[in-house]
Amino acid sequence: MEKVIPAVERLKREEGEILLVTHHNPDGDGIGSMLALYRFLKKKGKNVRMAMKDDTPHIYDFLPDVDKIEKLPINHQFSLAVILDAAGMYRADAPVYAKEHLRIDHHIGGVFESINDYVDPYAASTTVVVGRILKAWDEECIDKEIATCLYTGLLTDTGSFKHNNVNEEAFEFAKYLTSKGVDPSRVASMVFERNRPAVIHLLNRVLGTLQMDYEGRMASLVVRREFLQSTGALEEDTEGFVNFARSIEGVEVAFIMIQKEDLKTWRVSLRGKGRINVQIIAKKFGGGGHRDAAGCRIEGDEDTVRNKLIQTIKEEIQKQTGEKITV
Ligand SMILES: [Mn+2]
């Protein structure tokens, strides 16, 4: 007996125009989920388009149908808009015009967009959730291209199967997708081994900002706008840089703060290593995410923002561990 998934029934029922969207600063999971669902819905004869606010990062430009992603906002009223891999439609960071919204995601909490939302915070990636939807609908329809998009989201959101969201289903899904024709080695080299020299020059500048606090329990990095200008790298190239701070032995919380174009807004990515829940820290600044990976935006000058974060993290480490930090 097949399990009935409300999101599947809702999509099946839709006769009008569907718009698929993902969050701004899109990652492999957001783009992979959107592309996989797009291709599947097309095969099912649905009238579907997809859009996002920002450009596709270079590392994902090999994915099928990536050239069909449009730019938000689209001045058109859709029948149904589906937000993928985001805590709510607001994360599109641009107006979306549709009679009805639907959220497919794996973030904790967030906005209830409709009764048919499919949100599972235990899923390693949103592509795992999309995979369940497609399997329940029509497994035969999952081709190599769809599987490659789904696998890309799984690979990137688990940090190459390293983060603590990796579970049995993640490996089973990877196996399943491989049986559908995915070439894991090719996907990994397309995503991780096509850096431009400018990215490595940028990394060099960013690593120079490394600061350790609280006897090495916290590490932070800064990306100033000037670094991007002098190296010719892009903001999207900073993806994964925070992991260098996180990789240091003894570090429990790491963060990177990236200066936005207005020079006063900082996009912050927080990383934990299982002990401290960084989602709680991000939430204090109006952000969100997962236990080991979360983010937020803070306004202010560099030192003020950095110190505010360091102080908040200190309080949170003390609260969550019951240990007193005296330095
Ligand atoms: Mn995700």
CSV table of N, CA, C and O in Angstrom, one decimal, residues 6 26 36 83 91 107 111 117 120 130 143 145 156 158 198 200 214 224 245 259 297:
chain,number,residue,atom,x,y,z
A,6,PRO,N,0.4,14.4,0.8
A,6,PRO,CA,-0.4,15.6,0.4
A,6,PRO,C,0.2,16.4,-0.7
A,6,PRO,O,-0.5,16.9,-1.6
A,26,PRO,N,21.7,30.7,-3.7
A,26,PRO,CA,21.2,29.3,-3.8
A,26,PRO,C,22.4,28.3,-3.7
A,26,PRO,O,23.5,28.6,-4.1
A,36,ALA,N,15.3,19.0,-10.3
A,36,ALA,CA,14.8,17.6,-10.3
A,36,ALA,C,13.3,17.7,-10.4
A,36,ALA,O,12.7,17.0,-11.3
A,83,ILE,N,8.1,26.7,-3.0
A,83,ILE,CA,9.5,27.1,-2.5
A,83,ILE,C,10.2,25.8,-2.0
A,83,ILE,O,9.7,25.1,-1.2
A,91,ARG,N,12.2,33.6,1.9
A,91,ARG,CA,13.6,33.3,1.6
A,91,ARG,C,14.0,33.4,0.1
A,91,ARG,O,15.1,33.4,-0.2
A,107,HIS,N,14.2,22.2,6.7
A,107,HIS,CA,14.7,23.1,7.8
A,107,HIS,C,13.7,23.0,9.0
A,107,HIS,O,12.5,22.9,8.8
A,111,VAL,N,8.1,28.8,8.1
A,111,VAL,CA,6.7,29.3,7.8
A,111,VAL,C,5.8,28.2,7.3
A,111,VAL,O,6.2,27.4,6.5
A,117,ASP,N,2.2,21.4,2.7
A,117,ASP,CA,3.7,21.5,2.9
A,117,ASP,C,4.2,20.1,3.2
A,117,ASP,O,3.6,19.3,4.0
A,120,ASP,N,10.5,17.9,6.4
A,120,ASP,CA,11.1,16.9,7.3
A,120,ASP,C,12.5,17.3,7.7
A,120,ASP,O,13.4,17.1,7.0
A,130,VAL,N,12.3,15.6,-1.9
A,130,VAL,CA,11.8,15.6,-3.3
A,130,VAL,C,11.9,14.1,-3.9
A,130,VAL,O,11.0,13.7,-4.5
A,143,ASP,N,14.8,9.7,-14.2
A,143,ASP,CA,15.9,9.4,-15.1
A,143,ASP,C,17.3,9.8,-14.5
A,143,ASP,O,17.4,10.3,-13.4
A,145,GLU,N,19.2,12.2,-15.4
A,145,GLU,CA,19.3,13.6,-15.2
A,145,GLU,C,18.7,14.1,-13.9
A,145,GLU,O,19.3,14.8,-13.1
A,156,THR,N,26.1,17.9,-1.4
A,156,THR,CA,26.6,19.2,-0.9
A,156,THR,C,26.0,19.4,0.5
A,156,THR,O,26.7,20.0,1.3
A,158,THR,N,25.2,17.4,2.8
A,158,THR,CA,25.8,16.5,3.8
A,158,THR,C,27.3,16.8,4.0
A,158,THR,O,28.0,16.1,4.7
A,198,ALA,N,41.3,32.6,-8.9
A,198,ALA,CA,40.8,33.7,-8.1
A,198,ALA,C,40.2,33.3,-6.8
A,198,ALA,O,40.4,33.9,-5.8
A,200,ILE,N,41.2,30.7,-5.0
A,200,ILE,CA,42.3,30.3,-4.1
A,200,ILE,C,43.0,31.5,-3.6
A,200,ILE,O,43.3,31.6,-2.4
A,214,TYR,N,38.2,32.0,23.2
A,214,TYR,CA,37.8,31.0,24.2
A,214,TYR,C,38.6,29.8,24.2
A,214,TYR,O,38.1,28.6,24.1
A,224,ARG,N,35.9,40.4,3.5
A,224,ARG,CA,35.5,41.9,3.3
A,224,ARG,C,35.3,42.0,1.8
A,224,ARG,O,35.9,41.3,0.9
A,245,ALA,N,37.7,26.9,9.2
A,245,ALA,CA,37.6,27.3,10.6
A,245,ALA,C,37.1,26.2,11.5
A,245,ALA,O,37.6,25.8,12.5
A,259,GLN,N,30.8,40.3,4.0
A,259,GLN,CA,30.3,41.6,3.8
A,259,GLN,C,29.4,41.7,2.5
A,259,GLN,O,29.9,41.3,1.4
A,297,ARG,N,21.7,37.3,9.1
A,297,ARG,CA,22.3,38.5,8.6
A,297,ARG,C,22.3,39.5,9.7
A,297,ARG,O,21.3,39.6,10.5
